[in-house]
Amino acid sequence: MSRTLRRADLRAVGEVRAALRELLRHWGRPESTDVAELLATELVTNALVHTDQGAEVTATLAAARLRVEVRDHTAKHPRSLVPAADDGTSGRGLLLVQALADDWGVSLQGAGKVVWFELDG
């Protein structure tokens, strides 16, 4: 699966979720679909909200592993924040990725970066 997202187009988040759900439909781990959608939502939303350009999302499915990558055009490294109790719902995305992904990371590439996660099958 591969999608190019326009800057600040938050409607694209739902499209990415639907495409990812379709990709995972035959993977054999239905319990992982919700986690994959949640984590992809967090990474895509971060890229669209915290950068000035669009992003590219790719998801690859091997026999036993899903890898989702979100590439943006800002080399600023994402930060994991521990939000204050009264901070609403903002600031928890990377904490969720850290807690739920089997592996994750950030790779700086040129003038941008790729934030990725993997789930084992």
PDB file of C-alpha atoms in Angstrom:
ATOM      1  CA  MET A   1       0.000   0.000   0.000  1.00  0.00           C
ATOM      2  CA  SER A   2       1.286   3.440  -0.841  1.00  0.00           C
ATOM      3  CA  ARG A   3      -0.403   6.823  -0.477  1.00  0.00           C
ATOM      4  CA  THR A   4       0.718  10.411  -1.017  1.00  0.00           C
ATOM      5  CA  LEU A   5      -0.974  12.853   1.343  1.00  0.00           C
ATOM      6  CA  ARG A   6      -1.404  16.582   0.829  1.00  0.00           C
ATOM      7  CA  ARG A   7      -0.349  19.049   3.498  1.00  0.00           C
ATOM      8  CA  ALA A   8      -2.861  19.345   6.338  1.00  0.00           C
ATOM      9  CA  ASP A   9      -5.374  17.018   4.631  1.00  0.00           C
ATOM     10  CA  LEU A  10      -6.616  15.277   7.764  1.00  0.00           C
ATOM     11  CA  ARG A  11      -9.398  13.594   5.772  1.00  0.00           C
ATOM     12  CA  ALA A  12      -6.621  11.418   4.341  1.00  0.00           C
ATOM     13  CA  VAL A  13      -6.220   9.759   7.752  1.00  0.00           C
ATOM     14  CA  GLY A  14      -9.455   7.822   7.260  1.00  0.00           C
ATOM     15  CA  GLU A  15      -8.418   6.840   3.738  1.00  0.00           C
ATOM     16  CA  VAL A  16      -5.115   5.474   5.055  1.00  0.00           C
ATOM     17  CA  ARG A  17      -6.952   3.514   7.753  1.00  0.00           C
ATOM     18  CA  ALA A  18      -9.315   1.985   5.194  1.00  0.00           C
ATOM     19  CA  ALA A  19      -6.474   1.046   2.830  1.00  0.00           C
ATOM     20  CA  LEU A  20      -4.515  -0.502   5.695  1.00  0.00           C
ATOM     21  CA  ARG A  21      -7.577  -2.453   6.860  1.00  0.00           C
ATOM     22  CA  GLU A  22      -8.019  -3.815   3.328  1.00  0.00           C
ATOM     23  CA  LEU A  23      -4.334  -4.796   3.150  1.00  0.00           C
ATOM     24  CA  LEU A  24      -4.606  -6.643   6.472  1.00  0.00           C
ATOM     25  CA  ARG A  25      -7.922  -8.349   5.764  1.00  0.00           C
ATOM     26  CA  HIS A  26      -6.255 -11.646   4.857  1.00  0.00           C
ATOM     27  CA  TRP A  27      -3.212 -11.433   7.140  1.00  0.00           C
ATOM     28  CA  GLY A  28      -4.691 -13.802   9.717  1.00  0.00           C
ATOM     29  CA  ARG A  29      -4.219 -11.505  12.727  1.00  0.00           C
ATOM     30  CA  PRO A  30      -7.506  -9.625  13.043  1.00  0.00           C
ATOM     31  CA  GLU A  31      -6.555  -8.497  16.545  1.00  0.00           C
ATOM     32  CA  SER A  32      -3.614  -6.604  15.054  1.00  0.00           C
ATOM     33  CA  THR A  33      -5.697  -4.646  12.552  1.00  0.00           C
ATOM     34  CA  ASP A  34      -7.012  -2.245  15.190  1.00  0.00           C
ATOM     35  CA  VAL A  35      -3.520  -1.684  16.587  1.00  0.00           C
ATOM     36  CA  ALA A  36      -2.089  -1.122  13.099  1.00  0.00           C
ATOM     37  CA  GLU A  37      -4.830   1.383  12.277  1.00  0.00           C
ATOM     38  CA  LEU A  38      -4.312   3.237  15.563  1.00  0.00           C
ATOM     39  CA  LEU A  39      -0.545   3.490  15.143  1.00  0.00           C
ATOM     40  CA  ALA A  40      -0.797   4.517  11.488  1.00  0.00           C
ATOM     41  CA  THR A  41      -3.333   7.168  12.476  1.00  0.00           C
ATOM     42  CA  GLU A  42      -0.918   8.587  15.040  1.00  0.00           C
ATOM     43  CA  LEU A  43       2.030   8.741  12.643  1.00  0.00           C
ATOM     44  CA  VAL A  44       0.038  10.162   9.734  1.00  0.00           C
ATOM     45  CA  THR A  45      -1.640  12.776  11.920  1.00  0.00           C
ATOM     46  CA  ASN A  46       1.721  13.828  13.363  1.00  0.00           C
ATOM     47  CA  ALA A  47       3.187  14.224   9.875  1.00  0.00           C
ATOM     48  CA  LEU A  48       0.251  16.268   8.626  1.00  0.00           C
ATOM     49  CA  VAL A  49      -0.110  18.468  11.711  1.00  0.00           C
ATOM     50  CA  HIS A  50       3.538  19.091  12.587  1.00  0.00           C
ATOM     51  CA  THR A  51       5.064  19.642   9.132  1.00  0.00           C
ATOM     52  CA  ASP A  52       4.504  22.212   6.405  1.00  0.00           C
ATOM     53  CA  GLN A  53       4.274  19.757   3.531  1.00  0.00           C
ATOM     54  CA  GLY A  54       2.507  16.521   2.773  1.00  0.00           C
ATOM     55  CA  ALA A  55       3.645  13.009   3.554  1.00  0.00           C
ATOM     56  CA  GLU A  56       3.946   9.589   1.981  1.00  0.00           C
ATOM     57  CA  VAL A  57       2.674   6.452   3.661  1.00  0.00           C
ATOM     58  CA  THR A  58       3.735   2.947   2.725  1.00  0.00           C
ATOM     59  CA  ALA A  59       2.715  -0.341   4.294  1.00  0.00           C
ATOM     60  CA  THR A  60       4.339  -3.622   3.413  1.00  0.00           C
ATOM     61  CA  LEU A  61       3.191  -7.000   4.559  1.00  0.00           C
ATOM     62  CA  ALA A  62       5.566  -9.930   4.726  1.00  0.00           C
ATOM     63  CA  ALA A  63       4.479 -13.378   5.846  1.00  0.00           C
ATOM     64  CA  ALA A  64       5.060 -12.602   9.485  1.00  0.00           C
ATOM     65  CA  ARG A  65       5.518  -8.816   9.702  1.00  0.00           C
ATOM     66  CA  LEU A  66       3.740  -5.571   8.876  1.00  0.00           C
ATOM     67  CA  ARG A  67       5.838  -2.445   8.377  1.00  0.00           C
ATOM     68  CA  VAL A  68       4.263   1.003   8.075  1.00  0.00           C
ATOM     69  CA  GLU A  69       6.401   3.999   7.151  1.00  0.00           C
ATOM     70  CA  VAL A  70       5.373   7.660   7.141  1.00  0.00           C
ATOM     71  CA  ARG A  71       7.803   9.914   5.281  1.00  0.00           C
ATOM     72  CA  ASP A  72       7.617  13.677   5.665  1.00  0.00           C
ATOM     73  CA  HIS A  73       9.774  16.561   4.500  1.00  0.00           C
ATOM     74  CA  THR A  74      10.971  17.912   7.839  1.00  0.00           C
ATOM     75  CA  ALA A  75      14.186  16.657   9.393  1.00  0.00           C
ATOM     76  CA  LYS A  76      13.038  17.657  12.875  1.00  0.00           C
ATOM     77  CA  HIS A  77      13.108  14.538  15.045  1.00  0.00           C
ATOM     78  CA  PRO A  78       9.719  13.765  16.669  1.00  0.00           C
ATOM     79  CA  ARG A  79       9.578  13.956  20.443  1.00  0.00           C
ATOM     80  CA  SER A  80       7.733  11.706  22.836  1.00  0.00           C
ATOM     81  CA  LEU A  81       5.899  13.903  25.286  1.00  0.00           C
ATOM     82  CA  VAL A  82       4.445  12.931  28.593  1.00  0.00           C
ATOM     83  CA  PRO A  83       1.314  15.072  28.533  1.00  0.00           C
ATOM     84  CA  ALA A  84      -0.010  16.797  31.585  1.00  0.00           C
ATOM     85  CA  ALA A  85      -3.210  15.342  33.021  1.00  0.00           C
ATOM     86  CA  ASP A  86      -5.197  18.383  31.864  1.00  0.00           C
ATOM     87  CA  ASP A  87      -3.673  18.428  28.356  1.00  0.00           C
ATOM     88  CA  GLY A  88      -6.654  16.777  26.650  1.00  0.00           C
ATOM     89  CA  THR A  89      -5.720  14.137  24.101  1.00  0.00           C
ATOM     90  CA  SER A  90      -2.690  15.744  22.479  1.00  0.00           C
ATOM     91  CA  GLY A  91       0.855  14.446  22.876  1.00  0.00           C
ATOM     92  CA  ARG A  92       0.280  10.718  23.316  1.00  0.00           C
ATOM     93  CA  GLY A  93       0.910   9.442  19.773  1.00  0.00           C
ATOM     94  CA  LEU A  94       4.524   8.328  20.048  1.00  0.00           C
ATOM     95  CA  LEU A  95       3.876   6.907  23.507  1.00  0.00           C
ATOM     96  CA  LEU A  96       1.229   4.668  21.935  1.00  0.00           C
ATOM     97  CA  VAL A  97       3.625   3.656  19.175  1.00  0.00           C
ATOM     98  CA  GLN A  98       6.324   2.824  21.732  1.00  0.00           C
ATOM     99  CA  ALA A  99       3.895   0.796  23.841  1.00  0.00           C
ATOM    100  CA  LEU A 100       2.080  -1.148  21.111  1.00  0.00           C
ATOM    101  CA  ALA A 101       4.525  -1.673  18.241  1.00  0.00           C
ATOM    102  CA  ASP A 102       6.856  -4.663  18.199  1.00  0.00           C
ATOM    103  CA  ASP A 103       9.519  -2.314  16.832  1.00  0.00           C
ATOM    104  CA  TRP A 104       9.613   1.317  15.726  1.00  0.00           C
ATOM    105  CA  GLY A 105      12.050   4.067  14.882  1.00  0.00           C
ATOM    106  CA  VAL A 106      12.958   7.232  13.034  1.00  0.00           C
ATOM    107  CA  SER A 107      15.366   7.516  10.106  1.00  0.00           C
ATOM    108  CA  LEU A 108      16.540  10.899   8.878  1.00  0.00           C
ATOM    109  CA  GLN A 109      16.613  10.966   5.084  1.00  0.00           C
ATOM    110  CA  GLY A 110      17.767  14.049   3.207  1.00  0.00           C
ATOM    111  CA  ALA A 111      15.614  17.009   4.137  1.00  0.00           C
ATOM    112  CA  GLY A 112      13.051  14.773   5.811  1.00  0.00           C
ATOM    113  CA  LYS A 113      12.510  11.706   7.916  1.00  0.00           C
ATOM    114  CA  VAL A 114      10.716   8.382   8.016  1.00  0.00           C
ATOM    115  CA  VAL A 115       8.889   7.352  11.168  1.00  0.00           C
ATOM    116  CA  TRP A 116       8.014   3.667  11.085  1.00  0.00           C
ATOM    117  CA  PHE A 117       6.596   0.822  13.123  1.00  0.00           C
ATOM    118  CA  GLU A 118       6.407  -2.934  12.755  1.00  0.00           C
ATOM    119  CA  LEU A 119       3.952  -5.507  14.060  1.00  0.00           C
ATOM    120  CA  ASP A 120       4.773  -9.205  14.114  1.00  0.00           C
ATOM    121  CA  GLY A 121       2.371 -11.665  12.558  1.00  0.00           C
TER     122      GLY A 121
END
